[in-house]
């Protein structure tokens, strides 16, 4: 069964450093998402992406964040200058179409620790 | 504003007993509701969804959920729990209208523990 994969599983970085989190969505999916979960809190939407453009972003997704699909398979989330409060589990998801009835399939997550 | 509440952080049940994991929601317009499960070191796995039609939705691994519009609830159920069902369960809602077409709004999750 096709799966969304994410690398690395755990990333430790110093405050102020740039990090890139990588995701490989399911191959025939066209819509891609990033969510995050700060420890003990809800899973929160960050951004959705389609046709090489951001479709929607939340208030969390400020200028420190960017997304890119650098090739036909990868989808990345970059945080330019990490803050302590960026420490969280980051989930990538993909869906085949953009419809309220469509299912988003999630990867295993990358745990980001900012020291 | 859209929101999901999972009132129980933890649910404990004996193997073989029925289980219920509760979820209530607040959304403008018709709700589209989802349940996901997370096993340790795994991603969020889709279990089932309610879009329209029959209020009782059946999903993976013998789980089902009942949509109750008057109570704005979407409780997850299973008639007979297994130890292997022990995991973290997330309820999510997607609004039907508005600019936030793609995003899911999640609850905080409920840790289900099934003991032998």
mmCIF file of C-alpha atoms in Angstrom:
data_model
loop_
_atom_site.group_PDB
_atom_site.id
_atom_site.type_symbol
_atom_site.label_atom_id
_atom_site.label_comp_id
_atom_site.label_asym_id
_atom_site.label_seq_id
_atom_site.Cartn_x
_atom_site.Cartn_y
_atom_site.Cartn_z
ATOM 1 C CA UNK A 1 0.000 0.000 0.000
ATOM 2 C CA UNK A 2 1.451 3.392 -0.945
ATOM 3 C CA UNK A 3 2.562 5.543 1.970
ATOM 4 C CA UNK A 4 3.722 9.060 2.633
ATOM 5 C CA UNK A 5 7.308 9.029 3.860
ATOM 6 C CA UNK A 6 9.199 11.687 5.791
ATOM 7 C CA UNK A 7 12.844 12.294 6.578
ATOM 8 C CA UNK A 8 14.479 12.655 8.979
ATOM 9 C CA UNK A 9 12.464 11.047 11.737
ATOM 10 C CA UNK A 10 14.133 13.301 14.299
ATOM 11 C CA UNK A 11 16.005 16.557 13.770
ATOM 12 C CA UNK A 12 17.837 18.469 16.467
ATOM 13 C CA UNK A 13 18.971 22.004 15.689
ATOM 14 C CA UNK A 14 20.192 25.136 17.374
ATOM 15 C CA UNK A 15 17.980 28.188 17.629
ATOM 16 C CA UNK A 16 18.450 30.447 14.625
ATOM 17 C CA UNK A 17 19.502 27.659 12.284
ATOM 18 C CA UNK A 18 17.665 26.724 9.109
ATOM 19 C CA UNK A 19 16.054 23.314 8.800
ATOM 20 C CA UNK A 20 14.506 21.504 5.880
ATOM 21 C CA UNK A 21 12.008 18.743 6.478
ATOM 22 C CA UNK A 22 11.421 16.362 3.620
ATOM 23 C CA UNK A 23 8.385 14.420 2.500
ATOM 24 C CA UNK A 24 7.630 12.068 -0.363
ATOM 25 C CA UNK A 25 3.861 12.112 -0.970
ATOM 26 C CA UNK A 26 1.929 9.247 -2.510
ATOM 27 C CA UNK A 27 2.860 9.183 -6.170
ATOM 28 C CA UNK A 28 -0.460 9.986 -7.862
ATOM 29 C CA UNK A 29 -1.520 12.589 -5.317
ATOM 30 C CA UNK A 30 -1.730 16.211 -6.328
ATOM 31 C CA UNK A 31 -2.361 18.072 -3.060
ATOM 32 C CA UNK A 32 0.152 18.321 -0.287
ATOM 33 C CA UNK A 33 -0.079 19.558 3.269
ATOM 34 C CA UNK A 34 2.010 20.262 6.327
ATOM 35 C CA UNK A 35 0.664 20.057 9.845
ATOM 36 C CA UNK A 36 2.411 20.237 13.175
ATOM 37 C CA UNK A 37 1.743 19.102 16.703
ATOM 38 C CA UNK A 38 3.419 20.776 19.637
ATOM 39 C CA UNK A 39 3.719 18.336 22.514
ATOM 40 C CA UNK A 40 0.425 18.062 24.374
ATOM 41 C CA UNK A 41 -1.444 20.255 21.921
ATOM 42 C CA UNK A 42 -3.682 19.738 18.904
ATOM 43 C CA UNK A 43 -2.494 18.867 15.434
ATOM 44 C CA UNK A 44 -2.519 22.206 13.595
ATOM 45 C CA UNK A 45 -2.668 22.963 9.891
ATOM 46 C CA UNK A 46 0.231 24.917 8.432
ATOM 47 C CA UNK A 47 -0.098 24.997 4.668
ATOM 48 C CA UNK A 48 -1.532 23.302 1.602
ATOM 49 C CA UNK A 49 0.134 23.197 -1.801
ATOM 50 C CA UNK A 50 -1.047 22.433 -5.297
ATOM 51 C CA UNK A 51 0.368 22.966 -8.756
ATOM 52 C CA UNK A 52 3.539 24.513 -7.355
ATOM 53 C CA UNK A 53 1.658 27.117 -5.408
ATOM 54 C CA UNK A 54 0.445 27.570 -1.884
ATOM 55 C CA UNK A 55 -3.322 27.047 -1.837
ATOM 56 C CA UNK A 56 -3.921 28.004 1.727
ATOM 57 C CA UNK A 57 -1.874 28.818 4.800
ATOM 58 C CA UNK A 58 -2.626 29.313 8.438
ATOM 59 C CA UNK A 59 -1.639 32.169 10.691
ATOM 60 C CA UNK A 60 1.219 30.010 11.967
ATOM 61 C CA UNK A 61 2.821 29.880 8.525
ATOM 62 C CA UNK A 62 4.673 33.193 8.619
ATOM 63 C CA UNK A 63 7.651 34.439 6.608
ATOM 64 C CA UNK A 64 9.979 32.057 8.432
ATOM 65 C CA UNK A 65 8.301 29.131 6.702
ATOM 66 C CA UNK A 66 8.397 28.131 3.063
ATOM 67 C CA UNK A 67 7.429 25.084 1.050
ATOM 68 C CA UNK A 68 8.739 23.730 -2.190
ATOM 69 C CA UNK A 69 8.341 20.838 -4.548
ATOM 70 C CA UNK A 70 11.874 20.718 -5.901
ATOM 71 C CA UNK A 71 11.301 17.716 -8.120
ATOM 72 C CA UNK A 72 8.572 15.283 -9.078
ATOM 73 C CA UNK A 73 8.600 13.396 -5.829
ATOM 74 C CA UNK A 74 9.737 15.516 -2.885
ATOM 75 C CA UNK A 75 7.836 18.140 -0.947
ATOM 76 C CA UNK A 76 9.801 20.174 1.572
ATOM 77 C CA UNK A 77 9.126 22.497 4.483
ATOM 78 C CA UNK A 78 11.860 24.995 5.306
ATOM 79 C CA UNK A 79 12.111 26.963 8.499
ATOM 80 C CA UNK A 80 14.620 29.755 7.941
ATOM 81 C CA UNK A 81 15.567 30.709 11.477
ATOM 82 C CA UNK A 82 14.253 28.268 14.014
ATOM 83 C CA UNK A 83 12.853 29.354 17.355
ATOM 84 C CA UNK A 84 12.408 27.335 20.510
ATOM 85 C CA UNK A 85 8.655 27.338 19.945
ATOM 86 C CA UNK A 86 9.093 25.601 16.583
ATOM 87 C CA UNK A 87 9.856 22.396 18.466
ATOM 88 C CA UNK A 88 7.081 20.035 17.435
ATOM 89 C CA UNK A 89 6.183 16.970 15.420
ATOM 90 C CA UNK A 90 5.716 17.947 11.789
ATOM 91 C CA UNK A 91 3.412 15.837 9.639
ATOM 92 C CA UNK A 92 3.240 15.819 5.870
ATOM 93 C CA UNK A 93 0.048 14.682 4.158
ATOM 94 C CA UNK A 94 -1.179 14.241 0.624
ATOM 95 C CA UNK A 95 -4.501 13.750 -1.115
ATOM 96 C CA UNK A 96 -5.482 12.780 -4.596
ATOM 97 C CA UNK A 97 -7.922 15.625 -5.169
ATOM 98 C CA UNK A 98 -9.050 18.708 -3.333
ATOM 99 C CA UNK A 99 -12.535 17.974 -2.164
ATOM 100 C CA UNK A 100 -14.137 17.990 1.221
ATOM 101 C CA UNK A 101 -14.801 14.281 0.835
ATOM 102 C CA UNK A 102 -11.231 13.397 -0.023
ATOM 103 C CA UNK A 103 -8.959 11.730 2.491
ATOM 104 C CA UNK A 104 -5.597 13.100 3.475
ATOM 105 C CA UNK A 105 -2.938 10.466 4.065
ATOM 106 C CA UNK A 106 -0.250 11.285 6.584
ATOM 107 C CA UNK A 107 3.402 10.431 6.953
ATOM 108 C CA UNK A 108 5.016 9.257 10.199
ATOM 109 C CA UNK A 109 6.209 12.724 11.111
ATOM 110 C CA UNK A 110 9.509 14.459 11.826
ATOM 111 C CA UNK A 111 10.195 15.402 15.399
ATOM 112 C CA UNK A 112 11.970 18.767 15.414
ATOM 113 C CA UNK A 113 13.814 19.776 18.560
ATOM 114 C CA UNK A 114 15.169 23.318 18.734
ATOM 115 C CA UNK A 115 17.766 23.904 21.455
ATOM 116 C CA UNK B 1 -14.800 29.128 14.215
ATOM 117 C CA UNK B 2 -14.245 25.459 13.556
ATOM 118 C CA UNK B 3 -13.233 23.245 16.446
ATOM 119 C CA UNK B 4 -13.156 19.677 17.641
ATOM 120 C CA UNK B 5 -13.265 18.470 21.213
ATOM 121 C CA UNK B 6 -12.223 15.084 22.502
ATOM 122 C CA UNK B 7 -13.299 15.304 26.129
ATOM 123 C CA UNK B 8 -11.280 12.320 27.331
ATOM 124 C CA UNK B 9 -7.489 12.319 27.265
ATOM 125 C CA UNK B 10 -7.485 8.617 28.093
ATOM 126 C CA UNK B 11 -9.874 5.706 27.708
ATOM 127 C CA UNK B 12 -9.152 2.360 29.321
ATOM 128 C CA UNK B 13 -11.101 -0.764 28.471
ATOM 129 C CA UNK B 14 -10.710 -4.500 28.938
ATOM 130 C CA UNK B 15 -10.148 -6.686 25.912
ATOM 131 C CA UNK B 16 -13.418 -8.030 24.552
ATOM 132 C CA UNK B 17 -15.463 -5.134 25.932
ATOM 133 C CA UNK B 18 -17.026 -2.470 23.716
ATOM 134 C CA UNK B 19 -15.147 0.794 23.419
ATOM 135 C CA UNK B 20 -16.216 4.352 22.715
ATOM 136 C CA UNK B 21 -13.976 7.318 22.010
ATOM 137 C CA UNK B 22 -15.898 10.570 22.094
ATOM 138 C CA UNK B 23 -15.745 13.520 19.728
ATOM 139 C CA UNK B 24 -17.847 16.647 19.457
ATOM 140 C CA UNK B 25 -17.436 19.367 16.880
ATOM 141 C CA UNK B 26 -18.335 22.914 16.015
ATOM 142 C CA UNK B 27 -18.335 23.920 12.375
ATOM 143 C CA UNK B 28 -20.172 26.294 10.113
ATOM 144 C CA UNK B 29 -22.219 24.521 7.501
ATOM 145 C CA UNK B 30 -22.272 20.789 6.981
ATOM 146 C CA UNK B 31 -19.481 18.912 8.722
ATOM 147 C CA UNK B 32 -17.199 16.391 7.136
ATOM 148 C CA UNK B 33 -15.769 14.245 9.889
ATOM 149 C CA UNK B 34 -12.767 11.951 10.089
ATOM 150 C CA UNK B 35 -11.108 9.599 12.532
ATOM 151 C CA UNK B 36 -7.393 8.872 12.445
ATOM 152 C CA UNK B 37 -5.301 6.553 14.605
ATOM 153 C CA UNK B 38 -1.646 6.894 15.495
ATOM 154 C CA UNK B 39 0.446 3.952 16.625
ATOM 155 C CA UNK B 40 3.869 4.604 18.206
ATOM 156 C CA UNK B 41 6.405 5.863 15.669
ATOM 157 C CA UNK B 42 3.822 5.786 12.893
ATOM 158 C CA UNK B 43 1.918 8.505 11.082
ATOM 159 C CA UNK B 44 -1.746 9.296 11.377
ATOM 160 C CA UNK B 45 -3.629 6.441 9.741
ATOM 161 C CA UNK B 46 -7.061 7.052 8.288
ATOM 162 C CA UNK B 47 -9.820 4.990 9.914
ATOM 163 C CA UNK B 48 -13.118 6.284 8.561
ATOM 164 C CA UNK B 49 -15.039 9.352 7.498
ATOM 165 C CA UNK B 50 -18.546 10.723 7.408
ATOM 166 C CA UNK B 51 -19.557 12.762 4.382
ATOM 167 C CA UNK B 52 -23.268 12.248 3.935
ATOM 168 C CA UNK B 53 -25.904 9.539 4.084
ATOM 169 C CA UNK B 54 -26.128 6.828 6.729
ATOM 170 C CA UNK B 55 -25.252 8.168 10.157
ATOM 171 C CA UNK B 56 -23.383 4.974 11.028
ATOM 172 C CA UNK B 57 -20.097 4.775 9.201
ATOM 173 C CA UNK B 58 -17.965 1.634 9.111
ATOM 174 C CA UNK B 59 -14.209 1.780 8.763
ATOM 175 C CA UNK B 60 -10.996 -0.150 9.089
ATOM 176 C CA UNK B 61 -10.196 -2.768 11.757
ATOM 177 C CA UNK B 62 -13.840 -3.178 12.812
ATOM 178 C CA UNK B 63 -14.290 0.418 13.919
ATOM 179 C CA UNK B 64 -17.436 2.398 13.295
ATOM 180 C CA UNK B 65 -18.612 5.882 14.136
ATOM 181 C CA UNK B 66 -22.005 7.415 14.590
ATOM 182 C CA UNK B 67 -22.778 10.886 13.352
ATOM 183 C CA UNK B 68 -25.323 12.696 15.495
ATOM 184 C CA UNK B 69 -26.233 16.083 14.088
ATOM 185 C CA UNK B 70 -28.398 17.230 16.990
ATOM 186 C CA UNK B 71 -25.655 16.482 19.500
ATOM 187 C CA UNK B 72 -22.860 17.566 17.108
ATOM 188 C CA UNK B 73 -21.028 14.366 17.906
ATOM 189 C CA UNK B 74 -19.093 11.742 16.001
ATOM 190 C CA UNK B 75 -18.158 9.052 18.517
ATOM 191 C CA UNK B 76 -15.869 6.206 17.508
ATOM 192 C CA UNK B 77 -16.961 2.731 18.557
ATOM 193 C CA UNK B 78 -15.957 -0.885 18.390
ATOM 194 C CA UNK B 79 -18.072 -3.767 19.690
ATOM 195 C CA UNK B 80 -15.154 -5.800 21.015
ATOM 196 C CA UNK B 81 -11.800 -4.196 21.816
ATOM 197 C CA UNK B 82 -8.438 -5.812 21.113
ATOM 198 C CA UNK B 83 -5.139 -5.166 22.873
ATOM 199 C CA UNK B 84 -3.761 -4.182 19.458
ATOM 200 C CA UNK B 85 -6.293 -1.312 19.319
ATOM 201 C CA UNK B 86 -4.241 0.516 21.946
ATOM 202 C CA UNK B 87 -3.164 3.754 20.252
ATOM 203 C CA UNK B 88 -3.804 7.482 20.035
ATOM 204 C CA UNK B 89 -7.047 8.403 18.269
ATOM 205 C CA UNK B 90 -7.723 11.735 16.608
ATOM 206 C CA UNK B 91 -11.031 13.170 15.476
ATOM 207 C CA UNK B 92 -10.946 15.813 12.733
ATOM 208 C CA UNK B 93 -13.445 18.011 10.928
ATOM 209 C CA UNK B 94 -13.367 19.778 7.624
ATOM 210 C CA UNK B 95 -15.833 22.593 6.931
ATOM 211 C CA UNK B 96 -17.967 22.398 3.842
ATOM 212 C CA UNK B 97 -17.813 26.050 2.976
ATOM 213 C CA UNK B 98 -15.384 28.901 3.058
ATOM 214 C CA UNK B 99 -11.806 29.468 2.122
ATOM 215 C CA UNK B 100 -10.478 26.764 4.393
ATOM 216 C CA UNK B 101 -11.466 24.047 2.021
ATOM 217 C CA UNK B 102 -8.452 21.838 2.468
ATOM 218 C CA UNK B 103 -7.488 22.050 6.066
ATOM 219 C CA UNK B 104 -8.495 19.607 8.748
ATOM 220 C CA UNK B 105 -9.215 20.762 12.282
ATOM 221 C CA UNK B 106 -8.111 18.187 14.819
ATOM 222 C CA UNK B 107 -8.989 17.340 18.369
ATOM 223 C CA UNK B 108 -6.233 16.835 20.934
ATOM 224 C CA UNK B 109 -6.369 13.085 20.691
ATOM 225 C CA UNK B 110 -7.500 10.322 23.048
ATOM 226 C CA UNK B 111 -5.127 7.628 24.238
ATOM 227 C CA UNK B 112 -6.910 4.294 24.170
ATOM 228 C CA UNK B 113 -5.483 1.502 26.290
ATOM 229 C CA UNK B 114 -6.934 -1.979 26.054
ATOM 230 C CA UNK B 115 -5.697 -4.326 28.722
ATOM 231 C CA UNK B 116 -5.732 -8.125 28.414
#
